[in-house]
Short mmCIF file of C-alpha atoms in Angstrom, two decimals:
data_model
loop_
_atom_site.label_atom_id
_atom_site.label_comp_id
_atom_site.label_asym_id
_atom_site.label_seq_id
_atom_site.Cartn_x
_atom_site.Cartn_y
_atom_site.Cartn_z
CA MET A 252 103.55 227.50 -113.58
CA LYS A 253 100.83 224.91 -112.89
CA ASN A 254 101.19 223.51 -116.41
CA PHE A 255 104.96 223.49 -116.07
CA LEU A 256 104.71 221.33 -112.94
CA ILE A 257 102.11 218.99 -114.44
CA ASP A 258 104.11 218.56 -117.65
CA THR A 259 107.34 218.03 -115.70
CA LEU A 260 105.62 215.31 -113.69
CA THR A 261 104.34 213.66 -116.89
CA VAL A 262 107.85 213.53 -118.34
CA PHE A 263 109.30 212.33 -115.03
CA ASN A 264 106.58 209.71 -114.67
CA ARG A 265 107.46 208.20 -118.05
CA ASP A 266 111.04 207.65 -116.86
CA TRP A 267 109.83 206.35 -113.50
CA ILE A 268 107.64 203.71 -115.26
CA VAL A 269 110.69 202.52 -117.19
CA LEU A 270 112.97 202.58 -114.14
CA LYS A 271 110.41 200.74 -111.95
CA ARG A 272 110.27 197.95 -114.49
CA ARG A 273 114.06 197.56 -114.37
CA LEU A 274 114.66 198.51 -110.75
CA THR A 275 116.26 195.22 -109.62
CA LYS A 276 118.60 195.15 -112.62
CA PHE A 277 119.40 198.83 -112.07
CA ILE A 278 120.26 198.29 -108.39
CA LEU A 279 122.40 195.21 -109.06
CA SER A 280 124.29 196.86 -111.90
CA ARG A 281 124.92 199.96 -109.77
CA MET A 282 126.61 197.81 -107.10
CA VAL A 283 129.37 196.45 -109.33
CA ALA A 284 131.63 199.50 -109.79
CA PRO A 285 131.46 200.73 -106.16
CA ILE A 286 132.29 197.25 -104.84
CA LEU A 287 135.30 197.10 -107.17
CA TYR A 288 136.48 200.56 -106.10
CA LEU A 289 135.97 199.78 -102.42
CA VAL A 290 137.77 196.43 -102.63
CA ALA A 291 140.63 197.61 -104.85
CA PHE A 292 141.22 201.11 -103.51
CA GLY A 293 139.60 200.87 -100.10
CA TRP A 294 140.66 197.47 -98.79
CA GLY A 295 143.54 196.68 -101.17
CA LEU A 296 145.49 199.85 -101.83
CA GLY A 297 143.91 201.84 -99.00
CA ARG A 298 145.35 199.67 -96.20
CA SER A 299 148.89 200.44 -97.34
CA ILE A 300 148.28 204.20 -97.51
CA ASP A 301 148.93 206.36 -94.50
CA PHE A 302 146.40 209.12 -95.03
CA ALA A 303 147.48 211.83 -92.58
CA GLY A 304 146.40 209.64 -89.73
CA GLY A 305 142.91 209.15 -91.25
CA SER A 306 141.38 206.27 -93.14
CA TYR A 307 141.76 206.26 -96.92
CA ILE A 308 138.35 204.63 -97.35
CA ASP A 309 136.70 207.57 -95.55
CA PHE A 310 138.45 209.88 -98.02
CA LEU A 311 137.61 207.66 -101.00
CA VAL A 312 133.86 207.22 -100.48
CA PRO A 313 132.86 210.88 -101.14
CA GLY A 314 134.99 210.78 -104.31
CA ILE A 315 133.25 207.60 -105.47
CA LEU A 316 129.88 209.18 -104.72
CA ALA A 317 130.75 212.25 -106.82
CA LEU A 318 132.11 210.11 -109.65
CA ASN A 319 129.12 207.78 -109.55
CA SER A 320 126.48 210.50 -109.49
CA MET A 321 128.22 212.12 -112.46
CA ASN A 322 128.12 208.89 -114.49
CA ILE A 323 124.58 207.93 -113.51
CA ALA A 324 123.11 211.37 -114.18
CA PHE A 325 124.87 211.64 -117.54
CA ASN A 326 123.92 208.12 -118.64
CA SER A 327 120.29 208.54 -117.51
CA ILE A 328 119.85 211.31 -120.02
CA THR A 329 121.74 209.91 -122.99
CA PRO A 330 118.78 207.75 -124.21
CA VAL A 331 117.23 211.10 -125.22
CA HIS A 332 119.83 211.04 -128.02
CA ALA A 333 118.36 207.80 -129.42
CA GLU A 334 114.85 209.20 -128.90
CA ARG A 335 115.81 212.23 -131.00
CA ILE A 336 117.88 210.62 -133.76
CA TYR A 337 116.88 206.96 -134.10
CA HIS A 338 113.42 206.27 -132.62
CA ARG A 339 112.32 209.88 -133.18
CA SER A 340 109.97 209.50 -130.22
CA LEU A 341 111.06 212.96 -129.06
CA GLU A 342 108.58 214.27 -131.64
CA GLU A 343 105.80 213.29 -129.22
CA TYR A 344 107.04 216.01 -126.87
CA ILE A 345 107.80 218.52 -129.62
CA LEU A 346 104.26 218.11 -130.98
CA ALA A 347 102.61 218.37 -127.57
CA PRO A 348 101.23 221.61 -126.13
CA ILE A 349 103.56 221.41 -123.14
CA VAL A 350 105.84 224.05 -121.66
CA PRO A 351 109.10 223.10 -123.46
CA GLU A 352 111.20 223.59 -120.31
CA SER A 353 109.14 220.95 -118.54
CA PHE A 354 110.62 218.26 -120.77
CA VAL A 355 114.14 219.19 -119.66
CA ALA A 356 113.05 219.49 -116.03
CA GLY A 357 111.30 216.10 -116.06
CA LYS A 358 114.28 214.35 -117.60
CA ILE A 359 116.74 215.95 -115.16
CA LEU A 360 114.49 215.11 -112.22
CA ALA A 361 114.48 211.46 -113.32
CA ALA A 362 118.28 211.56 -113.62
CA ILE A 363 118.52 212.95 -110.06
CA LEU A 364 116.33 210.11 -108.79
CA ARG A 365 118.55 207.49 -110.43
CA SER A 366 121.63 209.20 -109.10
CA MET A 367 120.19 209.31 -105.55
CA ILE A 368 119.22 205.61 -105.61
CA SER A 369 122.70 204.79 -106.78
CA SER A 370 124.30 207.01 -104.11
CA ALA A 371 122.24 205.30 -101.40
CA ILE A 372 123.53 201.92 -102.60
CA ILE A 373 127.12 203.17 -102.37
CA LEU A 374 126.59 204.58 -98.88
CA ILE A 375 125.23 201.24 -97.68
CA LEU A 376 128.12 199.34 -99.28
CA ALA A 377 130.64 201.83 -97.89
CA TRP A 378 129.18 201.39 -94.41
CA ILE A 379 129.55 197.61 -94.78
CA PHE A 380 133.17 198.18 -95.84
CA GLY A 381 133.75 200.19 -92.66
CA ALA A 382 133.60 203.76 -93.99
CA ARG A 383 132.01 206.34 -91.71
CA ILE A 384 130.46 209.30 -93.50
CA ASP A 385 128.58 212.24 -91.97
CA LEU A 386 125.34 212.66 -93.90
CA THR A 387 124.52 216.35 -93.73
CA PRO A 388 122.01 218.41 -95.76
CA ILE A 389 124.93 219.96 -97.68
CA PHE A 390 126.06 216.43 -98.60
CA LEU A 391 122.67 215.79 -100.21
CA ILE A 392 122.68 219.21 -101.91
CA ALA A 393 126.12 218.54 -103.38
CA LEU A 394 124.92 215.26 -104.89
CA ILE A 395 121.79 216.87 -106.30
CA LEU A 396 123.73 219.76 -107.85
CA ASN A 397 126.27 217.34 -109.31
CA SER A 398 123.42 215.30 -110.83
CA ILE A 399 121.83 218.42 -112.33
CA ILE A 400 125.14 219.50 -113.89
CA PHE A 401 125.96 216.17 -115.50
CA ALA A 402 122.38 215.36 -116.49
CA GLY A 403 122.38 218.79 -118.16
CA ILE A 404 125.66 218.05 -119.94
CA GLY A 405 124.15 214.73 -121.10
CA PHE A 406 121.05 216.55 -122.31
CA LEU A 407 123.07 219.13 -124.25
CA ALA A 408 125.11 216.34 -125.84
CA ALA A 409 121.87 214.52 -126.77
CA MET A 410 120.52 217.68 -128.40
CA LYS A 411 123.67 218.68 -130.28
CA ILE A 412 125.36 215.43 -131.28
CA ASP A 413 124.10 213.41 -134.23
CA THR A 414 125.86 210.02 -133.98
CA TYR A 415 126.32 207.29 -131.35
CA GLU A 416 130.08 207.41 -131.90
CA GLU A 417 130.30 211.08 -130.98
CA MET A 418 128.10 210.47 -127.91
CA ALA A 419 130.60 207.85 -126.75
CA GLN A 420 133.38 210.39 -127.24
CA VAL A 421 131.78 212.67 -124.63
CA ASN A 422 132.43 209.87 -122.16
CA THR A 423 136.00 209.44 -123.34
CA TYR A 424 136.99 213.10 -123.52
CA ILE A 425 134.95 214.66 -120.72
CA LEU A 426 133.78 212.17 -118.12
CA LEU A 427 136.74 209.79 -118.03
CA PRO A 428 139.42 212.47 -117.44
CA MET A 429 137.24 214.07 -114.75
CA SER A 430 136.80 210.68 -113.08
CA PHE A 431 140.52 210.41 -112.44
CA LEU A 432 141.61 214.03 -112.09
CA CYS A 433 138.96 215.76 -110.00
CA GLY A 434 140.11 214.67 -106.58
CA THR A 435 138.26 211.36 -106.58
CA PHE A 436 141.17 209.19 -105.52
CA PHE A 437 143.73 211.70 -104.22
CA ARG A 438 144.02 215.17 -102.73
CA THR A 439 144.41 217.83 -105.44
CA SER A 440 146.76 219.76 -103.13
CA THR A 441 149.51 217.31 -104.14
CA LEU A 442 149.35 218.48 -107.76
CA PRO A 443 151.43 221.32 -109.31
CA ASP A 444 149.64 224.69 -109.03
CA PHE A 445 148.79 225.11 -112.74
CA VAL A 446 147.30 221.60 -112.93
CA ARG A 447 145.34 222.17 -109.73
CA PHE A 448 144.04 225.49 -111.09
CA ALA A 449 142.75 223.78 -114.26
CA ILE A 450 141.18 220.98 -112.24
CA GLU A 451 139.48 223.42 -109.91
CA LEU A 452 137.63 224.88 -112.88
CA LEU A 453 135.77 221.57 -113.24
CA PRO A 454 132.52 220.90 -111.38
CA LEU A 455 133.32 217.37 -110.26
CA THR A 456 136.29 218.67 -108.22
CA HIS A 457 133.96 220.92 -106.25
CA THR A 458 131.48 218.12 -105.67
CA SER A 459 134.28 216.02 -104.19
CA TYR A 460 135.44 219.01 -102.09
CA LEU A 461 131.92 219.71 -100.88
CA LEU A 462 131.20 216.09 -100.00
CA ARG A 463 134.39 215.93 -97.92
CA ASP A 464 134.34 219.35 -96.36
CA PRO A 465 131.40 221.81 -96.60
CA ASN A 466 132.60 225.14 -98.00
CA SER A 467 130.73 228.05 -99.53
CA ILE A 468 133.04 228.52 -102.55
CA SER A 469 132.46 225.01 -103.91
CA LEU A 470 128.75 225.33 -103.20
CA ALA A 471 128.55 228.64 -105.08
CA ILE A 472 130.51 227.20 -108.03
CA LEU A 473 128.20 224.17 -108.26
CA ILE A 474 125.11 226.40 -108.08
CA LEU A 475 126.47 228.61 -110.87
CA TYR A 476 127.31 225.59 -113.01
CA SER A 477 123.79 224.16 -112.43
CA ILE A 478 122.06 227.40 -113.41
CA ALA A 479 124.20 227.88 -116.52
CA ILE A 480 123.70 224.30 -117.71
CA LEU A 481 119.96 224.39 -117.04
CA ILE A 482 119.62 227.60 -119.09
CA LEU A 483 121.64 226.09 -121.95
CA SER A 484 119.54 222.89 -121.83
CA PHE A 485 116.26 224.85 -121.85
CA ARG A 486 117.48 226.84 -124.84
CA ALA A 487 118.63 223.71 -126.69
CA PHE A 488 115.19 222.09 -126.35
CA ARG A 489 113.33 225.32 -127.17
CA LYS A 490 115.36 225.49 -130.38
CA LEU A 491 113.87 222.12 -131.38
CA THR A 492 110.35 223.34 -130.73
CA ASP A 493 110.61 226.82 -132.27
CA MET B 94 88.50 227.81 -143.76
CA ILE B 95 90.68 226.24 -141.09
CA ILE B 96 94.21 226.74 -142.47
CA LYS B 97 95.56 229.31 -144.89
CA LEU B 98 99.03 229.04 -146.44
CA GLN B 99 100.46 232.26 -147.83
CA ASN B 100 103.58 232.14 -150.03
CA LEU B 101 104.93 229.35 -147.85
CA THR B 102 108.54 228.57 -148.76
CA LYS B 103 111.21 226.32 -147.31
CA ILE B 104 114.78 226.28 -148.56
CA PHE B 105 117.34 223.74 -147.32
CA GLU B 106 120.83 225.01 -148.07
CA ASN B 107 120.54 225.44 -151.86
CA LYS B 108 117.45 223.33 -152.47
CA ILE B 109 113.96 224.79 -152.57
CA ALA B 110 111.80 222.14 -150.88
CA VAL B 111 108.55 224.14 -150.87
CA ASP B 112 108.19 227.01 -153.30
CA ASN B 113 105.73 229.83 -152.64
CA LEU B 114 102.80 227.64 -151.67
CA ASN B 115 99.37 229.30 -151.47
CA LEU B 116 96.47 227.20 -150.27
CA GLU B 117 93.28 227.41 -148.25
CA ILE B 118 92.03 224.32 -146.49
CA ASP B 119 88.37 224.07 -145.56
CA ARG B 120 87.02 222.77 -142.29
CA GLY B 121 86.00 219.11 -142.56
CA GLU B 122 87.58 218.41 -145.93
CA ILE B 123 89.99 215.61 -146.79
CA LEU B 124 92.87 217.12 -148.71
CA GLY B 125 95.45 214.89 -150.37
CA LEU B 126 98.96 216.20 -150.95
CA LEU B 127 100.37 214.23 -153.86
CA GLY B 128 103.77 214.31 -155.44
CA ILE B 129 106.79 212.18 -156.19
CA ASN B 130 109.51 211.75 -153.55
CA GLY B 131 111.09 215.10 -152.74
CA ALA B 132 108.14 217.10 -154.08
CA GLY B 133 107.74 218.89 -150.74
CA LYS B 134 104.80 217.05 -149.16
CA THR B 135 106.47 216.07 -145.90
CA THR B 136 108.22 219.44 -145.57
CA THR B 137 104.85 221.17 -145.96
CA ILE B 138 103.40 218.99 -143.22
CA ARG B 139 106.42 219.59 -140.99
CA MET B 140 105.99 223.34 -141.36
CA LEU B 141 102.26 223.22 -140.68
CA THR B 142 102.82 221.06 -137.61
CA LEU B 143 105.43 223.49 -136.25
CA GLN B 144 108.30 221.02 -136.57
CA THR B 145 110.28 223.29 -138.85
CA GLN B 146 110.14 227.01 -139.54
CA PRO B 147 109.31 228.29 -143.03
CA THR B 148 112.15 230.17 -144.73
CA SER B 149 109.56 232.72 -145.84
CA GLY B 150 105.80 233.04 -146.14
CA ARG B 151 103.26 232.30 -143.45
CA PHE B 152 100.38 230.09 -142.51
CA PHE B 153 97.38 230.75 -140.31
CA TYR B 154 95.13 228.50 -138.25
CA PHE B 155 91.53 229.46 -137.62
CA ASP B 156 89.02 228.32 -135.04
CA ASP B 157 85.49 229.60 -135.71
CA SER B 158 87.01 232.19 -138.08
CA LYS B 159 89.23 233.51 -135.25
CA GLN B 160 92.94 233.34 -135.98
CA ILE B 161 94.94 231.16 -133.59
CA ASP B 162 98.30 232.59 -132.58
CA SER B 163 99.71 230.51 -129.79
CA ARG B 164 101.87 227.45 -130.37
CA GLU B 165 100.08 225.59 -127.54
CA LYS B 166 96.63 226.19 -129.06
CA ILE B 167 97.73 225.08 -132.52
CA LEU B 168 99.31 221.92 -131.12
CA SER B 169 96.12 221.20 -129.17
CA MET B 170 93.99 221.39 -132.30
CA ILE B 171 96.16 219.20 -134.52
CA GLY B 172 96.99 215.50 -134.54
CA VAL B 173 100.00 214.17 -136.42
CA VAL B 174 100.51 210.68 -137.83
CA PRO B 175 104.11 210.62 -139.05
CA GLN B 176 105.53 208.48 -141.79
CA HIS B 177 107.91 206.73 -139.38
CA LEU B 178 106.91 204.70 -136.33
CA ASN B 179 107.98 207.07 -133.58
CA PHE B 180 106.71 205.21 -130.52
CA ASP B 181 108.42 205.17 -127.18
CA GLN B 182 110.13 201.79 -127.46
CA ASP B 183 110.31 201.27 -123.69
CA LEU B 184 106.57 201.54 -123.14
CA THR B 185 103.57 199.32 -123.80
CA VAL B 186 100.78 200.19 -126.23
CA ARG B 187 98.61 201.58 -123.44
CA GLU B 188 101.49 203.47 -121.82
CA ASN B 189 102.31 205.12 -125.14
CA LEU B 190 98.69 206.25 -125.45
CA GLU B 191 98.56 207.44 -121.84
CA LEU B 192 101.74 209.45 -122.30
CA HIS B 193 100.24 211.17 -125.34
CA ALA B 194 97.00 211.86 -123.45
CA LYS B 195 98.84 213.39 -120.49
CA LEU B 196 101.06 215.49 -122.75
CA HIS B 197 97.88 216.85 -124.33
CA HIS B 198 96.19 217.40 -120.94
CA VAL B 199 93.29 215.05 -121.77
CA LYS B 200 90.90 214.39 -118.88
CA ASN B 201 89.36 210.93 -118.37
CA PHE B 202 91.83 209.53 -120.87
CA ARG B 203 91.47 205.91 -119.76
CA GLU B 204 87.95 205.67 -121.19
CA ARG B 205 89.06 207.41 -124.37
CA ILE B 206 91.98 204.98 -124.76
CA ASP B 207 89.72 201.94 -124.23
CA GLU B 208 87.30 203.30 -126.80
CA LEU B 209 90.05 203.93 -129.37
CA LEU B 210 91.78 200.59 -128.81
CA LYS B 211 88.44 198.89 -129.41
CA PHE B 212 87.81 201.03 -132.48
CA VAL B 213 90.98 199.69 -134.17
CA GLU B 214 90.74 196.19 -132.62
CA LEU B 215 93.89 196.52 -130.56
CA GLU B 216 92.32 196.07 -127.13
CA LYS B 217 93.97 192.66 -126.66
CA VAL B 218 97.49 194.03 -127.12
CA GLY B 219 97.13 197.02 -124.80
CA ASN B 220 99.66 195.67 -122.34
CA SER B 221 102.20 194.47 -124.93
CA ASN B 222 105.34 196.37 -125.70
CA VAL B 223 104.94 198.34 -128.94
CA LYS B 224 107.94 196.53 -130.41
CA LYS B 225 105.88 193.31 -130.47
CA LEU B 226 103.14 194.65 -132.77
CA SER B 227 102.90 193.89 -136.49
CA GLY B 228 103.38 196.68 -139.04
CA GLY B 229 99.63 197.08 -139.57
CA MET B 230 98.94 197.21 -135.85
CA LYS B 231 101.61 199.87 -135.39
CA ARG B 232 100.06 202.01 -138.14
CA ARG B 233 96.63 201.76 -136.54
CA LEU B 234 98.14 202.61 -133.19
CA LEU B 235 99.84 205.69 -134.68
CA ILE B 236 96.47 206.89 -135.92
CA ILE B 237 94.58 206.42 -132.67
CA ARG B 238 97.42 208.00 -130.71
CA ALA B 239 96.96 211.13 -132.80
CA LEU B 240 93.21 211.05 -132.09
CA ILE B 241 93.27 210.83 -128.30
CA HIS B 242 92.97 214.58 -127.76
CA HIS B 243 90.11 215.01 -130.29
CA PRO B 244 92.10 217.07 -132.81
CA GLN B 245 90.20 219.27 -135.23
CA ILE B 246 92.84 218.68 -137.90
CA LEU B 247 94.65 215.42 -138.57
CA PHE B 248 97.87 215.28 -140.59
CA LEU B 249 98.66 211.86 -142.02
CA ASP B 250 102.02 211.46 -143.71
CA GLU B 251 102.00 208.24 -145.75
CA PRO B 252 99.84 206.36 -143.23
CA THR B 253 99.73 203.17 -145.32
CA VAL B 254 103.33 202.98 -146.44
CA ALA B 255 104.62 199.36 -146.70
CA LEU B 256 101.31 197.79 -145.74
CA ASP B 257 99.44 195.03 -147.51
CA PRO B 258 96.17 195.91 -149.33
CA GLN B 259 93.87 194.50 -146.62
CA VAL B 260 95.44 196.62 -143.89
CA ARG B 261 95.54 199.66 -146.21
CA ARG B 262 91.85 199.35 -146.85
CA LYS B 263 91.15 199.09 -143.12
CA ILE B 264 93.18 202.23 -142.42
CA TRP B 265 91.46 204.22 -145.16
CA GLU B 266 88.06 203.11 -143.81
CA LEU B 267 89.15 204.38 -140.44
CA VAL B 268 90.34 207.72 -141.86
CA LYS B 269 87.17 208.21 -143.91
CA ASN B 270 84.99 207.94 -140.84
CA LEU B 271 86.89 210.46 -138.72
CA ASP B 272 85.22 213.67 -137.72
CA ALA B 273 88.12 216.02 -138.52
CA THR B 274 89.78 218.01 -141.28
CA ILE B 275 92.31 215.65 -142.81
CA ILE B 276 95.48 216.49 -144.68
CA LEU B 277 97.23 213.44 -145.98
CA THR B 278 100.08 212.43 -148.23
CA THR B 279 100.14 209.12 -150.05
CA HIS B 280 101.76 207.42 -152.99
CA TYR B 281 98.62 205.37 -153.62
CA ILE B 282 96.92 207.70 -156.10
CA GLU B 283 93.87 205.50 -156.66
CA GLU B 284 93.24 205.54 -152.93
CA ALA B 285 93.57 209.33 -152.80
CA GLU B 286 91.09 209.52 -155.66
CA SER B 287 88.42 207.61 -153.77
CA LEU B 288 89.07 209.26 -150.42
CA CYS B 289 89.97 212.92 -150.92
CA ASP B 290 87.59 215.83 -151.47
CA ARG B 291 90.45 217.72 -153.10
CA VAL B 292 94.00 216.91 -154.08
CA ALA B 293 96.96 219.23 -154.33
CA ILE B 294 99.70 218.00 -156.65
CA LEU B 295 103.18 219.22 -155.80
CA ASP B 296 106.15 219.09 -158.11
CA ASN B 297 109.60 220.35 -157.08
CA GLY B 298 107.97 222.21 -154.19
CA LYS B 299 105.46 224.01 -156.44
CA LEU B 300 101.71 223.55 -156.40
CA ILE B 301 100.87 222.52 -159.96
CA ALA B 302 97.24 221.44 -159.54
CA LEU B 303 94.52 221.80 -156.95
CA ASP B 304 90.98 220.58 -157.33
CA SER B 305 88.65 217.68 -156.68
CA PRO B 306 89.69 214.40 -158.33
CA GLN B 307 86.60 214.59 -160.59
CA ASN B 308 87.42 218.09 -161.81
CA LEU B 309 91.10 217.24 -162.35
CA LYS B 310 90.12 214.26 -164.50
CA LYS B 311 87.82 216.51 -166.53
CA ILE B 312 90.33 219.36 -166.92
CA PHE B 313 93.19 217.10 -167.98
CA GLU B 314 90.94 214.72 -169.92
CA GLN B 315 92.15 211.57 -168.21
CA LYS B 316 90.15 208.59 -167.02
CA ASN B 317 91.69 208.41 -163.57
CA LEU B 318 93.68 210.54 -161.15
CA GLU B 319 96.81 208.43 -161.54
CA GLU B 320 96.98 209.39 -165.21
CA VAL B 321 96.47 213.05 -164.34
CA PHE B 322 99.30 212.73 -161.83
CA LEU B 323 101.61 211.00 -164.32
CA LYS B 324 100.85 213.58 -166.98
CA LEU B 325 101.59 216.49 -164.66
CA THR B 326 104.70 215.07 -163.06
CA SER B 327 106.20 213.29 -166.09
CA LYS B 328 109.03 215.82 -166.49
CA SER B 329 110.20 215.15 -162.93
#
């Protein structure tokens, strides 16, 4: 256990060194999409929407947070693909006497950090735009679980996929549809039952639900997704080292 | 003896890359694995460094005649210098070395890194990104990275590939003076002849000769190892 923690910290620290060096660029680039969403959907479209007496921007911000943490966590991990296929620097970890799971844990921890920094930026921007969000512990847990799930999906893709093109397709076929369908911009209750059922199988939907309204079903689903994806990620990396 | 290979075989789909290899490697020796491209040298190294599983056969590591079983212990006692430059492109020279040291649980690694950087005359580029180094510098860096954790066995897969003669000579001088068992592959046969205690010549995955360069020259009645090599591998 001690070695697992030390090795996890070593892997995490490598990503922290790289992030620290690019922190200003990272923060600035993370501001662009939320500002566009807040201006276009919050100020622009949102002012003409009567949202059951509430403010559309208050509804929108948790959706943007879920969407953003999904993208950031996934994209934080995808460089592992280049490390495995092109630079082959992943061999450094495969040839090291570390607990294999610590590599996955360190990478996912770094993805969570990036996702949290990015979420904090959105919350500040949203506050400037007039949104009022209740920050509860469950809010933070939802974001962390969402980051684990999508960092894990990114990790699995990086382990299984062999070309850049196919990596880009994960974005097109998995992340992009979820971005628009999983209750980010609208209530899923307005959708036909069979569509809603399919959408409620997806983790991002439950992150949006949980960020808007704490409920034990969404929390349980996100926990189950996190555990399953972590196990699959551990197995995928172990396969490289066995 | 530090490593023993017993009927080691690797088959990729329908191609036999390493065919029933039997070999004992002595502690402290420099063993050269020679062969044309595709002879099975790199696959042998990849199996011995736990990067790929043998299809059949086994190999054993020994420390003071005790067999080593755990993956962690084997990885702690070996150092690997790959053919390709597999540095972390986002890190500096020193950061790459520190990462390796931490992954190998090396204590007081800063002193060790300073010492090694000095040893290969790279101390001035410690804070540069690895991408900015010349080919020769990168090769030297690969070697010292593999030495940080004081490995008992060093695997070098084509350590001088694509380097000019001056840099090659420098790298071989460095290798010769290391206090470790060395298993290396190279296409520079004359360099293997002057450096290796024994050479193993592989052809189509099979071991076709194993002896000291002097003995091989005597047995095959050739004036240098390159001619022995050409004679043995001419059919390939």
